Each structure stands twice: as C-alpha cells, then as structure tokens.
Short mmCIF file of C-alpha atoms in Angstrom, two decimals:
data_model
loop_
_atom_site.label_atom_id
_atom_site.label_comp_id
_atom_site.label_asym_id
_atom_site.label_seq_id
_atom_site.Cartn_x
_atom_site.Cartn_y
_atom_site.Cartn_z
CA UNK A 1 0.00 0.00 0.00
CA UNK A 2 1.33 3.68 -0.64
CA UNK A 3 1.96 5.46 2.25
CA UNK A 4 1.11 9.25 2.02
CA UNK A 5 2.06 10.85 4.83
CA UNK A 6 -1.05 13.32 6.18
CA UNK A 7 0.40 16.38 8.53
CA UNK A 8 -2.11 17.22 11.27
CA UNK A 9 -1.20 20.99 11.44
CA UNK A 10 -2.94 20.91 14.79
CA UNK A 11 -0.18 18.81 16.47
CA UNK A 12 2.79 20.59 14.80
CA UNK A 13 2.02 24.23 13.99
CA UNK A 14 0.26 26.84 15.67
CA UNK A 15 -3.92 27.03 15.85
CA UNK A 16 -3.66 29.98 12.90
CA UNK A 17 -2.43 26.92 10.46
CA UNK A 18 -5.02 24.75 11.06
CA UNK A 19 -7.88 26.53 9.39
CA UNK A 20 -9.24 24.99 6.76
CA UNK A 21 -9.46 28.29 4.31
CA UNK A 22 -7.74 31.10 5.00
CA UNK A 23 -9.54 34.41 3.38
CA UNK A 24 -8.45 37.74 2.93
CA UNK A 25 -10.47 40.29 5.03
CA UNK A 26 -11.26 42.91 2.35
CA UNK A 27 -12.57 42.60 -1.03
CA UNK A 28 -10.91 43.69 -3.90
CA UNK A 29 -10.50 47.19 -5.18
CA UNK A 30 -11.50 47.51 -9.05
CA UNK A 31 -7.73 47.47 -10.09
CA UNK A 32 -6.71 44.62 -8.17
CA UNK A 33 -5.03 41.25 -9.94
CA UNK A 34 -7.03 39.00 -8.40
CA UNK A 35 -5.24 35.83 -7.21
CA UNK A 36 -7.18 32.83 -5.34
CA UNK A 37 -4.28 29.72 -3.98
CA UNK A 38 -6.08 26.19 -3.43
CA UNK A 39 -3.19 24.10 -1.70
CA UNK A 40 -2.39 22.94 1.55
CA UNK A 41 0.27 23.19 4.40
CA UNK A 42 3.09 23.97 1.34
CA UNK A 43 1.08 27.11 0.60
CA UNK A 44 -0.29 28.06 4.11
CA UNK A 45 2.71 27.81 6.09
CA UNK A 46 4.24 31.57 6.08
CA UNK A 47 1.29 32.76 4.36
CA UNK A 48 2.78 32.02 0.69
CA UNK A 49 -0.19 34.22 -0.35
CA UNK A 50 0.41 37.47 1.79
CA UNK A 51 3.90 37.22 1.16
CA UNK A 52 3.80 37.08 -3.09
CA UNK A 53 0.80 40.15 -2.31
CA UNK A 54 3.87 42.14 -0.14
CA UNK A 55 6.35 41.68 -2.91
CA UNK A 56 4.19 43.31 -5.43
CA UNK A 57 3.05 46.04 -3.58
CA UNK A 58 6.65 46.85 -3.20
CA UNK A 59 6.62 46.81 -6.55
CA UNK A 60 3.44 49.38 -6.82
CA UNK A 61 1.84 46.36 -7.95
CA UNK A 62 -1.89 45.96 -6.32
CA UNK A 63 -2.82 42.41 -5.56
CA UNK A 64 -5.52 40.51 -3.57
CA UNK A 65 -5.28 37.24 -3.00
CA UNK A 66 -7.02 34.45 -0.70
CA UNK A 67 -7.16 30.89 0.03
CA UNK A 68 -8.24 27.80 0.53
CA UNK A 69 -5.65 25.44 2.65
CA UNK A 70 -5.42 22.85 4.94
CA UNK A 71 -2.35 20.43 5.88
CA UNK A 72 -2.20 17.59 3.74
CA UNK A 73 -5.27 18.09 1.46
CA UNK A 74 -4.83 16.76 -2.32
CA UNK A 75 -6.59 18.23 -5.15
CA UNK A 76 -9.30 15.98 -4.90
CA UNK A 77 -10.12 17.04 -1.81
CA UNK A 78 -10.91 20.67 -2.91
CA UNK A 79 -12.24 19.70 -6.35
CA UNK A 80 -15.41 18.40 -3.98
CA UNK A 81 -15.57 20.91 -1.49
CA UNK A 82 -18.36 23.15 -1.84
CA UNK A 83 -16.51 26.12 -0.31
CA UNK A 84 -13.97 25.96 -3.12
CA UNK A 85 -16.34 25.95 -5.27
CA UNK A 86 -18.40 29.03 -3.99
CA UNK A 87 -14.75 30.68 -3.78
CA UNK A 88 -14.06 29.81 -7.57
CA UNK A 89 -17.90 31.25 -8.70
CA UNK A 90 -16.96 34.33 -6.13
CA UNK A 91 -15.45 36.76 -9.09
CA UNK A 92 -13.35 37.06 -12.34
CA UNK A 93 -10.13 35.84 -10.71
CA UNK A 94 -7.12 36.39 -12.93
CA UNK A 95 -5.16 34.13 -11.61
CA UNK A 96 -5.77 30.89 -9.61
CA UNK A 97 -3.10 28.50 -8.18
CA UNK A 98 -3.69 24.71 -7.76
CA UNK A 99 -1.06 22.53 -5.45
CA UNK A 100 -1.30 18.96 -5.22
CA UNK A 101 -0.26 17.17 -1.58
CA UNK A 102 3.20 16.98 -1.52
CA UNK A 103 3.81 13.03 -2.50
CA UNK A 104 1.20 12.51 -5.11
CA UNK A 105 3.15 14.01 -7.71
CA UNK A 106 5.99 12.02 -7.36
CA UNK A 107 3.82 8.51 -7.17
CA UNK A 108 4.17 6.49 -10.55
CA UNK A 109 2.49 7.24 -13.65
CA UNK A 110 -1.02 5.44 -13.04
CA UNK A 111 -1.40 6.75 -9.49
CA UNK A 112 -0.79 10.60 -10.68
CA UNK A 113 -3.79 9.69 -13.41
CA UNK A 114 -6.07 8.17 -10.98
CA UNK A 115 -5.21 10.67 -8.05
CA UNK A 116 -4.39 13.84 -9.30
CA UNK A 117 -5.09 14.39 -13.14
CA UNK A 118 -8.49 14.50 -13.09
CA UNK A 119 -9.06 16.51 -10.46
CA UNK A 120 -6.52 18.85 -11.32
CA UNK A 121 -8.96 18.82 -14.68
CA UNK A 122 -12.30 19.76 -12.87
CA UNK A 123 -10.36 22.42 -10.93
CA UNK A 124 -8.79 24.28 -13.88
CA UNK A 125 -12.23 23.65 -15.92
CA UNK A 126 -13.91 25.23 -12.69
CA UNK A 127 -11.77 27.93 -12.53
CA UNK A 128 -12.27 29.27 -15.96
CA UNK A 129 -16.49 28.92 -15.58
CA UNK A 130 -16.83 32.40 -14.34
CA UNK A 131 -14.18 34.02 -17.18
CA UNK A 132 -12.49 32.19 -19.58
CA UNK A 133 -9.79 34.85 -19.11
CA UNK A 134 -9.02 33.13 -15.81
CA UNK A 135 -5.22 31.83 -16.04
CA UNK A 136 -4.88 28.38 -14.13
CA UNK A 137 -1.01 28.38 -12.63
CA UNK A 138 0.51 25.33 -10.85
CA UNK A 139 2.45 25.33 -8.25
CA UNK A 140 5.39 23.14 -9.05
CA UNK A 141 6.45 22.47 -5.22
CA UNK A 142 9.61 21.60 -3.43
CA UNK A 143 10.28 17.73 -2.93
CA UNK A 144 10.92 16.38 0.73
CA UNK A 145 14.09 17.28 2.05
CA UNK A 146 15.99 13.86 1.81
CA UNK A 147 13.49 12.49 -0.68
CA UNK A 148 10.28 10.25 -0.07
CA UNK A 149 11.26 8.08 2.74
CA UNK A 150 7.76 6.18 3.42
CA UNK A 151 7.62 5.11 -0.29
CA UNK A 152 11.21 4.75 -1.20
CA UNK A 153 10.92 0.65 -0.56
CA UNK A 154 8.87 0.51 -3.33
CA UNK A 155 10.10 2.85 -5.46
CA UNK A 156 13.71 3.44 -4.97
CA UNK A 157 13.66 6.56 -7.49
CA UNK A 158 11.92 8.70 -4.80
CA UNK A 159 13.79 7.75 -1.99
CA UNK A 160 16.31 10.79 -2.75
CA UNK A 161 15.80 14.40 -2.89
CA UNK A 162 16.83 14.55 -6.60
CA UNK A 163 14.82 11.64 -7.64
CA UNK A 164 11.67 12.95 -5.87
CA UNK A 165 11.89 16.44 -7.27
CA UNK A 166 12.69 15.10 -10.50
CA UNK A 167 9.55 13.25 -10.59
CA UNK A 168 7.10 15.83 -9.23
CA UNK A 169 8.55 18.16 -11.83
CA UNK A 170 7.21 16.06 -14.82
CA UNK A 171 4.24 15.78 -12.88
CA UNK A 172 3.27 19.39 -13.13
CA UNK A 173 4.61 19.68 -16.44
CA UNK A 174 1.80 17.48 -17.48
CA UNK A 175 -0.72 19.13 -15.59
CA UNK A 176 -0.48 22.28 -16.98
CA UNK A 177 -0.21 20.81 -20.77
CA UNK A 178 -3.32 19.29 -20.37
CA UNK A 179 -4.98 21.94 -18.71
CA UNK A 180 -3.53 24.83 -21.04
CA UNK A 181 -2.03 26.34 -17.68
CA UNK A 182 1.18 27.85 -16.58
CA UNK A 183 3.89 26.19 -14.05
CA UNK A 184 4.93 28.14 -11.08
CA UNK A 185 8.59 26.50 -11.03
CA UNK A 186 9.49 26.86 -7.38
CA UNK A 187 10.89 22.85 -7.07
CA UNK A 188 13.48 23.70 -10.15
CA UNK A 189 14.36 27.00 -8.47
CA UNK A 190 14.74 25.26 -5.21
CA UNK A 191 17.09 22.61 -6.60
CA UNK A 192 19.09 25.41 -7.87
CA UNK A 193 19.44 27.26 -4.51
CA UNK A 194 19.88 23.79 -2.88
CA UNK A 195 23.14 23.55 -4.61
CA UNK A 196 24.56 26.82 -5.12
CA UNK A 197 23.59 27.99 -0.92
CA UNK A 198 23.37 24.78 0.89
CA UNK A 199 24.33 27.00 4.20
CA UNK A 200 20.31 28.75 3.56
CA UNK A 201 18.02 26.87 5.20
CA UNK A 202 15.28 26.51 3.34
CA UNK A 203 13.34 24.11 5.48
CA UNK A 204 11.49 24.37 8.63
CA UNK A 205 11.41 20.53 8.73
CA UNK A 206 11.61 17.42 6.54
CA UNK A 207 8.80 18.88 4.35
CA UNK A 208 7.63 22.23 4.80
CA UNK A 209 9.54 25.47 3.91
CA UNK A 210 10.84 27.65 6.53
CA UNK A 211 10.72 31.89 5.75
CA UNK A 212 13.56 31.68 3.61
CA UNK A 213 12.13 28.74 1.53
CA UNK A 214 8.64 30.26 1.59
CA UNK A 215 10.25 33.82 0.47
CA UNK A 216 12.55 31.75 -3.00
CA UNK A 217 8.54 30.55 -3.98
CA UNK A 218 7.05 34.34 -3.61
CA UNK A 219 9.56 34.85 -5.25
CA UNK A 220 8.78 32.95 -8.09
CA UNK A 221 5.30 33.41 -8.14
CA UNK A 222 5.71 36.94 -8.33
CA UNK A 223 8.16 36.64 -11.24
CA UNK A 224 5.92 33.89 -12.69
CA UNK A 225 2.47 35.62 -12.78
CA UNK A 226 4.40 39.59 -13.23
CA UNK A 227 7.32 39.04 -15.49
CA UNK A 228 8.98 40.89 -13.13
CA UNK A 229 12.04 40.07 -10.77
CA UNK A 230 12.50 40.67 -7.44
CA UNK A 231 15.76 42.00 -7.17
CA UNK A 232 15.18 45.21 -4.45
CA UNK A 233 11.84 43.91 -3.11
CA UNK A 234 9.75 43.57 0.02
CA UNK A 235 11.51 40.76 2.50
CA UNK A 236 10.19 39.60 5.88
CA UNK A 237 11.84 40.94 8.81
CA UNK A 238 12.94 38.33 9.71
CA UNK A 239 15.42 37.30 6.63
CA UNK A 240 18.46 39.44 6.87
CA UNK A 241 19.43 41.59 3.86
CA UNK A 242 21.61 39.43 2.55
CA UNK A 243 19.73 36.07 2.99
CA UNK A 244 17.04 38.13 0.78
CA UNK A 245 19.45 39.53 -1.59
CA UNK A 246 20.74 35.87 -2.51
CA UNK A 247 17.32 34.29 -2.93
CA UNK A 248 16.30 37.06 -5.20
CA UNK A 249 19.32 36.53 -7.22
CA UNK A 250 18.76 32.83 -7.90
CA UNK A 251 15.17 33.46 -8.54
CA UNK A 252 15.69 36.38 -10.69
CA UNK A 253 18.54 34.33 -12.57
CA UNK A 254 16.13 31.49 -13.01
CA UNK A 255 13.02 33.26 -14.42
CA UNK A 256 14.33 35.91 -16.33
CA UNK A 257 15.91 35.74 -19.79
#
C-alpha cells in the first residue's frame, strides 16, 4: 500500500495553520489582480499568499489574493468541497493556483492519473467557468528534504531528494499541458538554490519550507504571474538583507531571460 504521509497541522504548527481556508479580510479594489491559492500546508505555512501580495506592492503592484488550505489536502479534496467551489464562482479571478499534496506528484504514472489528473482537470475547468480569461497556474512544489522516505521501498527513485523532485517536476509539467495552464517553477528553483547555498536553510522541517524557503517561492510566483524580478523587493523581517538579496538573485537568474 502507498503510504502518504497526512500532517495534522494541529499537532505541529500553531492554531492559525489549522484553518481549513484562509480568506483575505477585504474585497478587492476595481484594479486589483485577483489571485485565489487552493493548496495545503506547502502554501499556508508563512502565508505564501500574503507574502507574493507584499512583494508586489513593493513593486506598486496591487494584488488581492485568498485561500483555501489545509495540511495535507490533495486536489481531490478541494475539487469536492463546496466552499472551493463558492470561492471559484466568487469573481473574475485572474489568476488561480492549484497545489497537489506533496507526495502525489511524485507517485508512478497510473497513481498521478487516478489521483491527481483528473481533479486537477475539474479544478482548472472550474476555474475558468466564471471568465475564460481566468489563467490556471501550478504550483510546481519543493520535494521532501531527503526524498520520499515512506515510499522509497517501493520505489527506490523517490527515496532521494533529486529523484523525488525530478519526478514531481514532470508531474506538473503534465498538468499544466493538459490543462492549457502555466507552471509556477518553485521545485526547479529550489534545486538550484539547494546547490549553489546549501548553508540557507530553506526548510522548517523534513517537508515544509521555513521563511527563507517560503520567500525563494514568492519569489517565483511573483516573477511567474508579473514578469517581473525581485531583485530590491519587500523581504520579511525576519530574513536578513543578505539572505534576501541571494534568494532574489537565484530566482531572478532562473526566471528571467
């Protein structure tokens, strides 16, 4: 049997990260790019969300954004829940952002069409009901730190970092050619600042990303959905300047030409 590993946020991160959707408080002024993330514990830890929104504003770019999160929930999960849904019908979004559960992607070839294509399907299909305009984006997350140790038994290939990542990168490749969608490249960027800045730690734990790692994906998100780097933008406090500085260098080096 594949073992998927299910976080319970409630036992390892604070009450705020347990919440099953996470919405922004206002509604969006008229000029607003309009961004809605459907993930789980990958985009609600750090607040992916508020974090890409504080990089464009430093950019005098105006975003809203909300979303729908909860540890360890795979696409299928949200392609059924009604709240999702009502989100989806809410507005014109311009962008929305689908993550899959961080193993599924990696799983052989039959289980990601069983588990996750079709659902990934209904979600981009459901996205684009209210405006066709709507631009579906996947997030193409990080693979587990050393790999995926509670499958690697029975397949070896994702028992390493590089084998794992390798695998979930395909994965999302194929989602968004079959869903005429964009990939949000974070696991390729995080290889790269894997390698080149080993001494930046990008996780919290064996899965989820700590500030730093959580900053490299707003990072490229922002660049992703604005075309845009983010060389000389908004940082959290809590990164030094230089920590920034370096991730925005290896993301801007990435995603630009």
């Amino acid at each position: 049997m594949l073992k998927i590993a299910y976080i319970s946020l409630i036992c390892i991160l604070p009450a705020a990260y347990a919440a099953f959707e996470l919405a922004s408080v206002s509604a969006p002024s008229e000029n607003d790019t309009k961004i809605l993330f459907v993930g789980n514990s990958l985009t609600l830890r750090n607040n992916l969300p508020s974090m890409v929104q504080k990089i464009a504003a430093s950019k005098d770019i105006k975003v809203f954004t909300t979303m729908h999160a909860k540890g360890g929930a795979q696409l299928s999960d949200h392609a059924r829940d009604k709240n999702v849904k009502q989100t989806l019908d809410e507005m014109a979004w311009d962008y929305v952002i689908l993550q899959e559960q961080s193993q599924l992607p990696a799983l052989r070839n039959q289980t990601l069409a069983q588990k996750t294509l079709p659902y990934a399907g209904k979600l981009a299909d459901r996205a684009r009901e209210v405006s066709p305009e709507t631009k579906v984006v996947f997030y193409m997350a990080m693979a587990h730190k050393d790999g995926d140790q509670f499958n690697k038994e029975r397949f070896p290939e994702i028992g390493t970092y590089r084998g794992m990542q390798s695998r979930i990168n395909a994965a999302y490749r194929t989602m968004a050619r079959q869903n005429r969608a964009t990939v949000a490249p974070v696991g390729e960027v995080w290889a790269k600042m894997r390698a080149r800045h080993p001494n930046i730690m990008l996780y919290v734990d064996e899965r989820h990303p700590s500030v730093a790692g959580t900053y490299l994906a707003a990072c490229v998100f922002f660049t992703t959905l604005f075309s845009q780097g983010c060389s000389a933008a908004y940082h959290p406090q809590s990164l030094d300047d230089e920590t920034a500085s370096i991730i925005q260098q290896v993301s801007d080096a990435a995603m630009l030409p």
